[in-house]
mmCIF file of C-alpha atoms in Angstrom:
data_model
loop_
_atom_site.group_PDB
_atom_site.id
_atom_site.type_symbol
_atom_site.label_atom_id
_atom_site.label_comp_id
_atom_site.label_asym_id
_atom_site.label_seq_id
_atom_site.Cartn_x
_atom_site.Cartn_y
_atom_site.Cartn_z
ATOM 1 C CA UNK A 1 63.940 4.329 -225.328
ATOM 2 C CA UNK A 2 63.372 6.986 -228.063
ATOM 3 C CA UNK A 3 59.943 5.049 -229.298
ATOM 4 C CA UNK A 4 58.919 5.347 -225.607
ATOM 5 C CA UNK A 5 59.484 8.853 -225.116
ATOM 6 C CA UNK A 6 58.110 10.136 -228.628
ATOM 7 C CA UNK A 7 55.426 12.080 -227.138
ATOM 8 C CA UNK A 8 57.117 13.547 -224.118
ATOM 9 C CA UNK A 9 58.647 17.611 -224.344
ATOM 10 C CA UNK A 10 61.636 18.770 -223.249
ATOM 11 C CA UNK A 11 60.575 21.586 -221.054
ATOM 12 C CA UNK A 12 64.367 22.533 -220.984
ATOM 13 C CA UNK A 13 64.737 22.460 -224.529
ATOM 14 C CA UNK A 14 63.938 25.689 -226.811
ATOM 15 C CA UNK A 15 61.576 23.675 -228.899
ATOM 16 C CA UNK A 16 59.239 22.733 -226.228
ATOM 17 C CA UNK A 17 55.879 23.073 -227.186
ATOM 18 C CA UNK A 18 56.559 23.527 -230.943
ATOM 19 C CA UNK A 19 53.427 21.492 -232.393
ATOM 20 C CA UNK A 20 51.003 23.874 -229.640
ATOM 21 C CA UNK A 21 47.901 25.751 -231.974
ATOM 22 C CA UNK A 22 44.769 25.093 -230.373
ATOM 23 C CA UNK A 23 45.664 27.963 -228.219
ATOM 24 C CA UNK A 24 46.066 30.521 -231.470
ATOM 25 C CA UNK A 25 42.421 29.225 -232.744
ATOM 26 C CA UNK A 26 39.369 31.194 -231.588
ATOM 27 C CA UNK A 27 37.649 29.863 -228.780
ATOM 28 C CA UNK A 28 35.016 27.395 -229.320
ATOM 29 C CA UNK A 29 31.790 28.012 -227.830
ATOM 30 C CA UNK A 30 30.657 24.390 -226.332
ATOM 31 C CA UNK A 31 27.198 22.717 -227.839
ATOM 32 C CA UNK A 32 24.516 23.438 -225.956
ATOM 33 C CA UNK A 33 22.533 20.433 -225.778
ATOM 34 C CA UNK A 34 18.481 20.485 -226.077
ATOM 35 C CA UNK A 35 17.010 21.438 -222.685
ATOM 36 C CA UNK A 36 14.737 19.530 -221.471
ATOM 37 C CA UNK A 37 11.654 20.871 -220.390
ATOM 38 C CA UNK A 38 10.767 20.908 -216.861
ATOM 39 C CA UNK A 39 8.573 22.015 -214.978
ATOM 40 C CA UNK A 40 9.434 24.773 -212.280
ATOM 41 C CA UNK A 41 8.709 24.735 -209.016
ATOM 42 C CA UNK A 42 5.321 26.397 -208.264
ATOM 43 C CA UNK A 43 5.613 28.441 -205.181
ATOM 44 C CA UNK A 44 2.306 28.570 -203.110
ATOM 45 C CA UNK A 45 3.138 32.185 -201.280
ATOM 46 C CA UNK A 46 3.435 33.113 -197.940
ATOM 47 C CA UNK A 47 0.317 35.273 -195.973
ATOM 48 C CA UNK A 48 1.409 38.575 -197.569
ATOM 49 C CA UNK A 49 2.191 37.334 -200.637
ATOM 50 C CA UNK A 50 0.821 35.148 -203.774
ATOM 51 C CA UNK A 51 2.533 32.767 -205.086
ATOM 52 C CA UNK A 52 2.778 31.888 -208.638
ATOM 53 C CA UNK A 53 -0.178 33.878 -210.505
ATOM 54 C CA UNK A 54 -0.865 33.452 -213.989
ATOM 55 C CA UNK A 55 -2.120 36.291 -216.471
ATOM 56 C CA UNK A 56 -3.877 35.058 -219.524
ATOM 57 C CA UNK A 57 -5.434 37.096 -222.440
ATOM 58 C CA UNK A 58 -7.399 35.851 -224.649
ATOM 59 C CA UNK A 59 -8.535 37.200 -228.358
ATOM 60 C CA UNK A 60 -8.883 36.658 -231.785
ATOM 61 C CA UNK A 61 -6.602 39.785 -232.653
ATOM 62 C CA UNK A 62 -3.184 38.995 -232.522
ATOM 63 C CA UNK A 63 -1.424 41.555 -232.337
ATOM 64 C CA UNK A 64 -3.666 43.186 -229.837
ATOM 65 C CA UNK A 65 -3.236 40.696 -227.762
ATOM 66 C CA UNK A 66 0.699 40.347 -228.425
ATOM 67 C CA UNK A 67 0.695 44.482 -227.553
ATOM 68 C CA UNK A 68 -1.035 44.160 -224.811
ATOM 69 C CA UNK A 69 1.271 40.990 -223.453
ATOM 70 C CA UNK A 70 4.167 43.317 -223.790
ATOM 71 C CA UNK A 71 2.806 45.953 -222.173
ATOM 72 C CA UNK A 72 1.977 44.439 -218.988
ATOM 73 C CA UNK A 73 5.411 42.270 -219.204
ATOM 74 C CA UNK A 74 7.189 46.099 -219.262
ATOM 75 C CA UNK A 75 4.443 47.299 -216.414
ATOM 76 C CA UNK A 76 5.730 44.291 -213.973
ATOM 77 C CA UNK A 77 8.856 45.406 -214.829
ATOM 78 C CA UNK A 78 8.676 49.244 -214.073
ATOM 79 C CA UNK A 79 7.080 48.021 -211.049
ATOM 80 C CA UNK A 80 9.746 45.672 -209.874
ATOM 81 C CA UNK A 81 7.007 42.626 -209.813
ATOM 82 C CA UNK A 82 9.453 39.300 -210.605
ATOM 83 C CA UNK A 83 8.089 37.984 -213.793
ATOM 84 C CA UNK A 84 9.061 34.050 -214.542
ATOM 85 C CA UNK A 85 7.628 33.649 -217.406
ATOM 86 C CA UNK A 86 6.226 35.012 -220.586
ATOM 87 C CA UNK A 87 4.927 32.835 -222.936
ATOM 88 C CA UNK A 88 2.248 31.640 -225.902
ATOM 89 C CA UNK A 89 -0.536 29.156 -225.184
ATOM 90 C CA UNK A 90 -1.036 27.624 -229.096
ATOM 91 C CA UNK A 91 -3.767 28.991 -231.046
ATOM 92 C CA UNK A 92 -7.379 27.092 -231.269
ATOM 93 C CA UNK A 93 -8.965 27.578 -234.484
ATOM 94 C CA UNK A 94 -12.640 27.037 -234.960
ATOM 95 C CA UNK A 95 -14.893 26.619 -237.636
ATOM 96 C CA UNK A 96 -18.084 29.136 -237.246
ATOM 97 C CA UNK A 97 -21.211 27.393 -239.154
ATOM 98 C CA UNK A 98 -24.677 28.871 -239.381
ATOM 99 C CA UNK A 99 -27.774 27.616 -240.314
ATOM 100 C CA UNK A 100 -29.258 29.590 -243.247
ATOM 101 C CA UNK A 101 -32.746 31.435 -243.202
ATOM 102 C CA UNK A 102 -34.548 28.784 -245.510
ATOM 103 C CA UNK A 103 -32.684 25.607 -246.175
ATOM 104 C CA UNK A 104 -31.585 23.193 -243.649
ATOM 105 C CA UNK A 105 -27.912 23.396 -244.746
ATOM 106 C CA UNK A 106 -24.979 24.808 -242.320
ATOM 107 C CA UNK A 107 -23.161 27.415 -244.127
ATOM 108 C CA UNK A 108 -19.483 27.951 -242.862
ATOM 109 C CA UNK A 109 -19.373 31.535 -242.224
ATOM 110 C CA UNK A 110 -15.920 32.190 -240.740
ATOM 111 C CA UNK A 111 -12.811 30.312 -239.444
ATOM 112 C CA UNK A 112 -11.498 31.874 -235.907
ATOM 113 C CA UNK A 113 -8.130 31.846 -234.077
ATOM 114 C CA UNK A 114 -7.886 32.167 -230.548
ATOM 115 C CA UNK A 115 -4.778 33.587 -229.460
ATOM 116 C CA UNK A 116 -3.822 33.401 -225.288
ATOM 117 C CA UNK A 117 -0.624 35.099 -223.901
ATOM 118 C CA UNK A 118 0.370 34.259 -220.426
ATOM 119 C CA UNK A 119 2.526 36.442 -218.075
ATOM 120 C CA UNK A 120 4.138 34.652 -214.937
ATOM 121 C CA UNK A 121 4.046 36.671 -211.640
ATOM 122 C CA UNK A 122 5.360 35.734 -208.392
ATOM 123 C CA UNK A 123 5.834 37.864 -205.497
ATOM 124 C CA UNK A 124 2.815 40.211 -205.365
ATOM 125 C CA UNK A 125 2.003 41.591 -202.034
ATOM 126 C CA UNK A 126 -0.994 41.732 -200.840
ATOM 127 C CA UNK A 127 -1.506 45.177 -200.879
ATOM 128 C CA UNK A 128 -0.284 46.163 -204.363
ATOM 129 C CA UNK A 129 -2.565 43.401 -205.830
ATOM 130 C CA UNK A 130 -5.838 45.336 -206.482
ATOM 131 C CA UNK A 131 -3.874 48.368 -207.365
ATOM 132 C CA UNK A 132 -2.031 46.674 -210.328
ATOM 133 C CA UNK A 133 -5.675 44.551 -211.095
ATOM 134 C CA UNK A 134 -7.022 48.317 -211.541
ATOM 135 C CA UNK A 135 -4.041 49.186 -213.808
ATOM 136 C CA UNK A 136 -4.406 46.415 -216.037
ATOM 137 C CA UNK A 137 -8.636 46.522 -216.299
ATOM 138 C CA UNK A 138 -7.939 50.247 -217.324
ATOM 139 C CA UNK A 139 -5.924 49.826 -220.372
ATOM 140 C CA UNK A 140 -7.233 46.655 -221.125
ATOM 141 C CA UNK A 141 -7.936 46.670 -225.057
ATOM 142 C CA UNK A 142 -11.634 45.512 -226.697
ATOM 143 C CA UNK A 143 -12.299 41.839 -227.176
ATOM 144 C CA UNK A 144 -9.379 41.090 -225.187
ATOM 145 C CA UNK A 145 -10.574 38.829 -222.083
ATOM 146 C CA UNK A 146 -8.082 38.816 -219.142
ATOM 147 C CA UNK A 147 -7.931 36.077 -216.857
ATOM 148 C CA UNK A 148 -6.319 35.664 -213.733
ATOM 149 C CA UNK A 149 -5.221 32.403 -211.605
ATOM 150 C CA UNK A 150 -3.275 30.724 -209.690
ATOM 151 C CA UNK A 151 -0.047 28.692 -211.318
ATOM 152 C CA UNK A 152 -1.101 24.830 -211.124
ATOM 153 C CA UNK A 153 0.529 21.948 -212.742
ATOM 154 C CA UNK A 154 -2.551 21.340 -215.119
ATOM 155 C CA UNK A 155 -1.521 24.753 -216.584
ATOM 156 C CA UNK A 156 2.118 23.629 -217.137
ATOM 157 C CA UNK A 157 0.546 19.963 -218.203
ATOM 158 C CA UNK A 158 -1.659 21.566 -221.140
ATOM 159 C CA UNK A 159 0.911 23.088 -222.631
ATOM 160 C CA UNK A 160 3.111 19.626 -223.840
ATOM 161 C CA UNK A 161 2.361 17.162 -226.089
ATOM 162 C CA UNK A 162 -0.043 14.298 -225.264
ATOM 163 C CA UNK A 163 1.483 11.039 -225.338
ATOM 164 C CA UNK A 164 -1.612 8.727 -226.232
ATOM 165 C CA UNK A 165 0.730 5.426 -226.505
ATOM 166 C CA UNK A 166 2.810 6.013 -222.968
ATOM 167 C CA UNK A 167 -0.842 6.581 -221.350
ATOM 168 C CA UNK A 168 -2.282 3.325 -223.141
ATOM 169 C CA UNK A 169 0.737 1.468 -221.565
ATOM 170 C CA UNK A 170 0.403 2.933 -218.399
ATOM 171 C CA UNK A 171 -3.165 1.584 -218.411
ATOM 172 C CA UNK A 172 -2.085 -1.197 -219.235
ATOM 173 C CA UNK A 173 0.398 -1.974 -216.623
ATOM 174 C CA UNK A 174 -1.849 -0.842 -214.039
ATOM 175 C CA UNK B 1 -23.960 -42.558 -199.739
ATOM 176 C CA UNK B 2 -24.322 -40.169 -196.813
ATOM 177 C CA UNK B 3 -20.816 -39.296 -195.723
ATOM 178 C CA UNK B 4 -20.505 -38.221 -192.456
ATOM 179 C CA UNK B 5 -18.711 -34.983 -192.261
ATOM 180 C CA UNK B 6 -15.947 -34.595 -189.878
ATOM 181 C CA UNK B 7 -17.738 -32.138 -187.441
ATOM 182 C CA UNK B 8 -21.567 -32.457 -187.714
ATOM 183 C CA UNK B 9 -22.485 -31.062 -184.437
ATOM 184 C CA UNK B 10 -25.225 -28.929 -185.577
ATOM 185 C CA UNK B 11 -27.306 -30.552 -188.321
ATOM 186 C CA UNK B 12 -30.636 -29.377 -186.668
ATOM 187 C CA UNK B 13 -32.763 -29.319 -190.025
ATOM 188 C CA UNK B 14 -34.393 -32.486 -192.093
ATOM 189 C CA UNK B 15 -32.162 -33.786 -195.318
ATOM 190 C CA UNK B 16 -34.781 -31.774 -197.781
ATOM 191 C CA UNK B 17 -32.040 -29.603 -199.496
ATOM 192 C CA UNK B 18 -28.810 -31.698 -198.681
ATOM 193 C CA UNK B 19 -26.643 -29.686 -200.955
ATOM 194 C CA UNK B 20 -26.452 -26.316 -199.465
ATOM 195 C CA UNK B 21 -27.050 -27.679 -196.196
ATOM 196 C CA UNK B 22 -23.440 -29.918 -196.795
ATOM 197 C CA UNK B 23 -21.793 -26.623 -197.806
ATOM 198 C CA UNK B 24 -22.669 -25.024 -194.405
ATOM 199 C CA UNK B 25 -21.561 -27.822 -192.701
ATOM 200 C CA UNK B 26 -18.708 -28.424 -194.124
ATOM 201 C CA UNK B 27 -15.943 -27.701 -191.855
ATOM 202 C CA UNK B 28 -13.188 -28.500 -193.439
ATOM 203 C CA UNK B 29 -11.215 -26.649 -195.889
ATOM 204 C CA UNK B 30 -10.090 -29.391 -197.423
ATOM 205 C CA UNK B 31 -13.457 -30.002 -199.326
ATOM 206 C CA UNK B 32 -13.434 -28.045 -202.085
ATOM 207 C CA UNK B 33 -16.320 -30.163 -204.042
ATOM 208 C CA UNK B 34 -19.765 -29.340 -203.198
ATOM 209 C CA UNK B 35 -19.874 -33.245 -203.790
ATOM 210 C CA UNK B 36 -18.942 -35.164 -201.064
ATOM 211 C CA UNK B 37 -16.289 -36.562 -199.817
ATOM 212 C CA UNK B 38 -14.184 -37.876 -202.090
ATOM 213 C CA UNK B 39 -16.396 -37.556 -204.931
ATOM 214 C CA UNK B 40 -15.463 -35.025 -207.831
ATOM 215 C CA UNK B 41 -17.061 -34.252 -211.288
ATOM 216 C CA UNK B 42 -16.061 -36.533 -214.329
ATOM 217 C CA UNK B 43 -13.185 -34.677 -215.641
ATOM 218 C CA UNK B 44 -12.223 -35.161 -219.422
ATOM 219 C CA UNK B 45 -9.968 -32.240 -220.027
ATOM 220 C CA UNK B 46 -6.565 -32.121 -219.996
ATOM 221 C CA UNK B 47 -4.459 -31.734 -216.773
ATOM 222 C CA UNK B 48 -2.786 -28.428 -216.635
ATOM 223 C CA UNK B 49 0.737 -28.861 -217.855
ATOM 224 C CA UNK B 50 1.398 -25.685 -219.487
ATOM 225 C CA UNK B 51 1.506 -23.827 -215.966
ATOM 226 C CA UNK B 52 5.080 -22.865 -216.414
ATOM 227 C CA UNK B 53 5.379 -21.865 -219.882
ATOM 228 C CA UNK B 54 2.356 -19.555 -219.580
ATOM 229 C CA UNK B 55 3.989 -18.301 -216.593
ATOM 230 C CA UNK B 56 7.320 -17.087 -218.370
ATOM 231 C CA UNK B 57 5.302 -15.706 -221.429
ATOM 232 C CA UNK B 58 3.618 -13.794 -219.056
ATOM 233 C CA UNK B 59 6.647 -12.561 -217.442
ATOM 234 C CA UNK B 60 8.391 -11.900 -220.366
ATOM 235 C CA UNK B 61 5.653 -9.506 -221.678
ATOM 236 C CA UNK B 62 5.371 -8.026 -218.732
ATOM 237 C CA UNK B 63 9.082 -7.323 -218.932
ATOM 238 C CA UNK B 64 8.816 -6.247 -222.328
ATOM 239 C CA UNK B 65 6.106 -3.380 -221.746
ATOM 240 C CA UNK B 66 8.486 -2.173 -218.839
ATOM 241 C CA UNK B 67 11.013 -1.306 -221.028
ATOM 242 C CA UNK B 68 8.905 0.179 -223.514
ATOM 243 C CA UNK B 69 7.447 2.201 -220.137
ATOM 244 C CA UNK B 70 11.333 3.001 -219.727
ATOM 245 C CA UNK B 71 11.717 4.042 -223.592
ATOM 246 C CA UNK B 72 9.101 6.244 -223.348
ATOM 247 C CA UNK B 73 9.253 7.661 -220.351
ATOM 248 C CA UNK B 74 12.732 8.568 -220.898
ATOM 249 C CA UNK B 75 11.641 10.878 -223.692
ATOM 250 C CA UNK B 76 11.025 14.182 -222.482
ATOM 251 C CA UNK B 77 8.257 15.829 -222.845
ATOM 252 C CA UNK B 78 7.852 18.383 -225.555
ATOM 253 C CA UNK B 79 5.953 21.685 -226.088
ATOM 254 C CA UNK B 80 3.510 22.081 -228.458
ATOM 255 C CA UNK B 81 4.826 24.115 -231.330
ATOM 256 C CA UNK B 82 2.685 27.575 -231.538
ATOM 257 C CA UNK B 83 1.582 28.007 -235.041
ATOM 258 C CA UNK B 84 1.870 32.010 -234.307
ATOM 259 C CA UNK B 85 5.287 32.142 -234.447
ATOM 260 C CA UNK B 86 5.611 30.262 -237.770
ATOM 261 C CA UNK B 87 5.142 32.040 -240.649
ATOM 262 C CA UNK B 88 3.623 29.987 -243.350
ATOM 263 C CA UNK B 89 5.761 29.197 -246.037
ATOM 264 C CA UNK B 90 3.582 30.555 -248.963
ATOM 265 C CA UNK B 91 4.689 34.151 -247.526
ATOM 266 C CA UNK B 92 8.227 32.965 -248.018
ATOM 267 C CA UNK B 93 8.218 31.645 -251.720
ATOM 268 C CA UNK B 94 7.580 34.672 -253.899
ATOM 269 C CA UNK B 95 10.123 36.942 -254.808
ATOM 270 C CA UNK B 96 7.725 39.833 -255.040
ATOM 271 C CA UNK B 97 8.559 43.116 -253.584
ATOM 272 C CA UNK B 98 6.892 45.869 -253.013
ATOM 273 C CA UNK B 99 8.232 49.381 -254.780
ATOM 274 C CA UNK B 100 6.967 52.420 -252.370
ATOM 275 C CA UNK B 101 6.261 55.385 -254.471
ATOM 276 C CA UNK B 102 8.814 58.289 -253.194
ATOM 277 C CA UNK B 103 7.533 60.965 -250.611
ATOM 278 C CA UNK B 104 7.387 64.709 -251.320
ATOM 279 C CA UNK B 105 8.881 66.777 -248.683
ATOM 280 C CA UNK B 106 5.920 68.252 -247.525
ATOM 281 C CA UNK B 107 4.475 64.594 -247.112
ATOM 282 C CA UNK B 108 7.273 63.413 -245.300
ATOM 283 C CA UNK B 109 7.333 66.826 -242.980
ATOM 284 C CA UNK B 110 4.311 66.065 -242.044
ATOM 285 C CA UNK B 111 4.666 62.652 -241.057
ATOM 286 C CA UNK B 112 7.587 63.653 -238.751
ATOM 287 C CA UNK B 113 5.475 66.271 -236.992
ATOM 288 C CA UNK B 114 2.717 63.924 -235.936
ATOM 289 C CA UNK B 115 5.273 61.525 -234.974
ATOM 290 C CA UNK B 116 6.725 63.735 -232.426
ATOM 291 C CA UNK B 117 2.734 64.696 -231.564
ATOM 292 C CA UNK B 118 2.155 60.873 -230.893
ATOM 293 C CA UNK B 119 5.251 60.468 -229.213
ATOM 294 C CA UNK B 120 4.600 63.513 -226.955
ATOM 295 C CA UNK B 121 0.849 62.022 -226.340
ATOM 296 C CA UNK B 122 2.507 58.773 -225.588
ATOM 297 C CA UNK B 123 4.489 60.180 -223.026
ATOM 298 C CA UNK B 124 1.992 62.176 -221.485
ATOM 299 C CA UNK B 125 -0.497 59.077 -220.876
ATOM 300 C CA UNK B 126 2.530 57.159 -219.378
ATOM 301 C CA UNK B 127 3.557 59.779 -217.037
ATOM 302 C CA UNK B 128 -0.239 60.137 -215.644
ATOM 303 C CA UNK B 129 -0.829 56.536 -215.108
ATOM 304 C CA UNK B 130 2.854 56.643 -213.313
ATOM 305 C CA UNK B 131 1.148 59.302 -211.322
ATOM 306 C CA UNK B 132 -1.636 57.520 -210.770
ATOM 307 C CA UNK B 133 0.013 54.454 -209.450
ATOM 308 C CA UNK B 134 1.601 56.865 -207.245
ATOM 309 C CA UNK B 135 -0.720 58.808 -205.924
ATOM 310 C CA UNK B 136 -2.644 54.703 -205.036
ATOM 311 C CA UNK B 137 -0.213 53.582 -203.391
ATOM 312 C CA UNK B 138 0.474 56.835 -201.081
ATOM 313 C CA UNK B 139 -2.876 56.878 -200.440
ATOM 314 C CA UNK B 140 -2.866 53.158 -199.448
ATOM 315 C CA UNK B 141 -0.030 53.331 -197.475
ATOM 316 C CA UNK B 142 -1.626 56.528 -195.676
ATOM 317 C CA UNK B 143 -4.967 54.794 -194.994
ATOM 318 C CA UNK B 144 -2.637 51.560 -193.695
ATOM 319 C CA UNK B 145 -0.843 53.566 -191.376
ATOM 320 C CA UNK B 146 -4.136 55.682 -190.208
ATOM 321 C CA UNK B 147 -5.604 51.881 -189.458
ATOM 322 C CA UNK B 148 -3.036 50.594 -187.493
ATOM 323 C CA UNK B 149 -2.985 53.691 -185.265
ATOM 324 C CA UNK B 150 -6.603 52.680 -184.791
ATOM 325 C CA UNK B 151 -6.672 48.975 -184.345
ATOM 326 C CA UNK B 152 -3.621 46.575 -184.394
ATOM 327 C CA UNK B 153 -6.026 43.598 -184.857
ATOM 328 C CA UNK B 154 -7.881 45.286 -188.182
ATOM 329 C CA UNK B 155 -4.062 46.472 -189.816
ATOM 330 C CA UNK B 156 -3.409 42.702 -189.608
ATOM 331 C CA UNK B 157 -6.386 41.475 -191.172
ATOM 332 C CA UNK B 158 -6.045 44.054 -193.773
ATOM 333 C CA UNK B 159 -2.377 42.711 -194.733
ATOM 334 C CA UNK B 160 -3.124 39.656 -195.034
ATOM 335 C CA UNK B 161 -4.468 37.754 -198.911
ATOM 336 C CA UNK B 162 -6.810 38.443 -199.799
ATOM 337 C CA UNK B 163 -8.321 34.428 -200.962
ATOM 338 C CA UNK B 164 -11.533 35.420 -202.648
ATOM 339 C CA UNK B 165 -9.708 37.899 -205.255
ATOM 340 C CA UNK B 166 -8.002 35.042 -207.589
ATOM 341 C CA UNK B 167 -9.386 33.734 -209.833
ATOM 342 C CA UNK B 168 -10.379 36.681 -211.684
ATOM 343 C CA UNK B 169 -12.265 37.255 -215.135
ATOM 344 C CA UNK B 170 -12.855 39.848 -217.119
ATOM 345 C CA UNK B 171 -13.990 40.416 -220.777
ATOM 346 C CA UNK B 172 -12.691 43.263 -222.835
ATOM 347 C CA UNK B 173 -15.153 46.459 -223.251
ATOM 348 C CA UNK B 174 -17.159 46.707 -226.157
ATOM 349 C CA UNK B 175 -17.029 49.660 -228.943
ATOM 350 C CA UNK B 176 -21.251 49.582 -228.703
ATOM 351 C CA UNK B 177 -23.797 48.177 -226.298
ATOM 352 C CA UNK B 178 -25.371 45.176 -226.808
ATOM 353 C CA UNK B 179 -28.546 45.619 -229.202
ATOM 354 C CA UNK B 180 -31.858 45.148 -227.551
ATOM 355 C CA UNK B 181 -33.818 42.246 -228.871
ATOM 356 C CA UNK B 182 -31.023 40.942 -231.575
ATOM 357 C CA UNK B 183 -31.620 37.743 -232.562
ATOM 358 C CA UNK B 184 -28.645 36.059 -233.952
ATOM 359 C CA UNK B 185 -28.900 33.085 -236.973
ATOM 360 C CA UNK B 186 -28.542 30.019 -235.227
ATOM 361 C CA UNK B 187 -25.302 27.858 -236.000
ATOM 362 C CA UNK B 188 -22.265 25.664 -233.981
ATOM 363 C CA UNK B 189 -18.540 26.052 -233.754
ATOM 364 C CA UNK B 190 -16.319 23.483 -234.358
ATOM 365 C CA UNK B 191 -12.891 23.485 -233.226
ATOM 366 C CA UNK B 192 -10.533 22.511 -236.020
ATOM 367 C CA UNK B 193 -7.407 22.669 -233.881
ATOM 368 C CA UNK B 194 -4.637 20.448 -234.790
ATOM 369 C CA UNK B 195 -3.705 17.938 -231.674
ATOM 370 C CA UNK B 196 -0.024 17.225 -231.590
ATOM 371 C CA UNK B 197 1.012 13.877 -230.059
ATOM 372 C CA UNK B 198 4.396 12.870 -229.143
#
């Protein structure tokens, strides 16, 4: 009988619940596991309204073109235009070679980085569109080349990893 | 020996060039051979016995890339790591620091000042593009309104998206014009970029 009932508190009894802590211990935040990276649901807009745009600038300066990423991140916000997402595109570097006035040598003259930013809108009317396109041309910073397009999932595709041996089997298999 | 085939209704032409003539003719499914009938070619080789074992080889490879497929595809997909926002780790190594040689009062006076000067600036270049915006859209709005007093048909036209304005490109301004007749050293870019695979 008493083996049986070994684990079982007397709820009558003063000592029930005497071996109870976990409640005095600080709560433990539970492990957030990896998230896996999706892709979101591009919306295609209704007649009055575009979809998913995307804003990209382009430059070699970084922090001009971090600057100006912020700033038109805070404008959207000031002007109550949703923003989904605000993220970096990774850097291309390239190798500038010229050919020198008398020799046929290439002589590496600089290395570049390209740095893009990219500002998810969704939700611009119609009308409002060329007035915030006029905003943004007029404090647009030198060398920094603004771009502006629809959301597709080529955009979303470009930025992951390639997987060269999950293609080969698919070409395989097929 | 000249077989007769089962249906030779319409041999209309001479026996010149039996052998295509027999493979037109032929009626039958049954004869494979352009040979006839029950005639084949000499045939030395082996008979086929392995048919089932290179059947289940086959199957079990093909069940073997599918879970590989599975494996992989299971896998999610990951971002490309953005070299900007790692900082390499020769900036982290040395213990060098920097000593900043100690501001006179005057100096640092002074710096205060044109803070509040640049802050002032600041906030006089945001408040006149917040006017701006303003003053566009009012004027929008107003011209709207005016149109659809006009014409119902044209205000709804006007709403509507405007197709043609995405996509849309434009390169930075320039501190100086391009230079007439420049004539740059001729050379090639190569992009160096490191390609991440999963």
């Amino acid at each position: 009988d008493a083996l049986l009932a070994s684990h079982r508190s007397y709820r009558s009894r003063p000592t029930h619940g005497i071996g109870r802590f976990k409640y005095l211990l600080p709560k433990e935040v539970p492990k957030r596991r990896k998230e896996k990276v999706q892709m979101k649901e591009i919306s295609a807009g209704t007649e009055y309204q575009y979809g998913d745009i995307n804003i990209q600038m382009t430059s070699h300066d970084l922090c001009l073109v971090e600057h100006f990423a912020q700033y038109v991140h805070r404008l959207c916000n000031r002007l109550s235009i949703r923003v989904n997402e605000s993220y970096a595109m990774p850097t291309k570097t390239n190798e500038v070679l010229f050919l020198e006035e008398r020799g046929s040598k290439m002589q590496l003259d600089a290395v570049l980085t390209t740095h893009q930013r990219v500002v998810q809108i969704r939700g611009l009317s119609s009308t409002f569109a060329p007035i915030l396109l006029e905003v943004i041309q007029s404090s647009q910073p030198e060398g920094v080349h603004l771009l502006m397009k629809q959301h597709t999932e080529a955009d979303f595709k470009s930025r992951l990893k390639s997987r060269p041996e999950l293609e080969e089997l698919l070409a395989e298999m097929s | 020996p000249e077989s007769v085939p089962p249906h030779s209704l319409c041999c209309f032409s001479s026996c010149s060039s039996w052998l295509p003539q027999r493979v037109l003719l032929r009626g039958s499914h049954w004869q494979s051979s352009l040979l006839g009938f029950r005639t084949s070619l000499p045939v030395r080789a082996q008979p086929k016995k392995k048919k089932k074992v290179d059947v289940k080889k086959e199957q079990a490879q093909k069940e073997r890339m599918k879970k590989k497929l599975k494996k992989l595809e299971k896998a999610a997909p990951e971002l490309i790591p953005i070299e900007d926002f790692i900082t390499p780790l020769k900036y982290t190594e040395s213990n060098r620091v920097r000593s900043l040689p100690a501001l006179s009062p005057e100096e640092s006076e002074r710096r205060v000042l044109l803070l509040k000067k640049w802050c002032l600036f600041k906030q006089k270049q945001d408040e006149a593009e917040k006017k701006a915006i303003k003053a566009l859209v009012e004027s929008q709005q107003e011209a709207l309104r005016e149109l659809q007093l006009e014409s119902e048909e044209l205000y709804q036209a006007a709403i509507l998206r405007d197709e043609g304005l995405f996509p849309f490109e434009r390169e930075g301004p320039s501190y100086t014009p391009p230079l007439p007749g420049y004539d740059p050293p001729e050379g090639k870019c190569i992009d160096i970029t490191k390609v991440y695979t999963q």
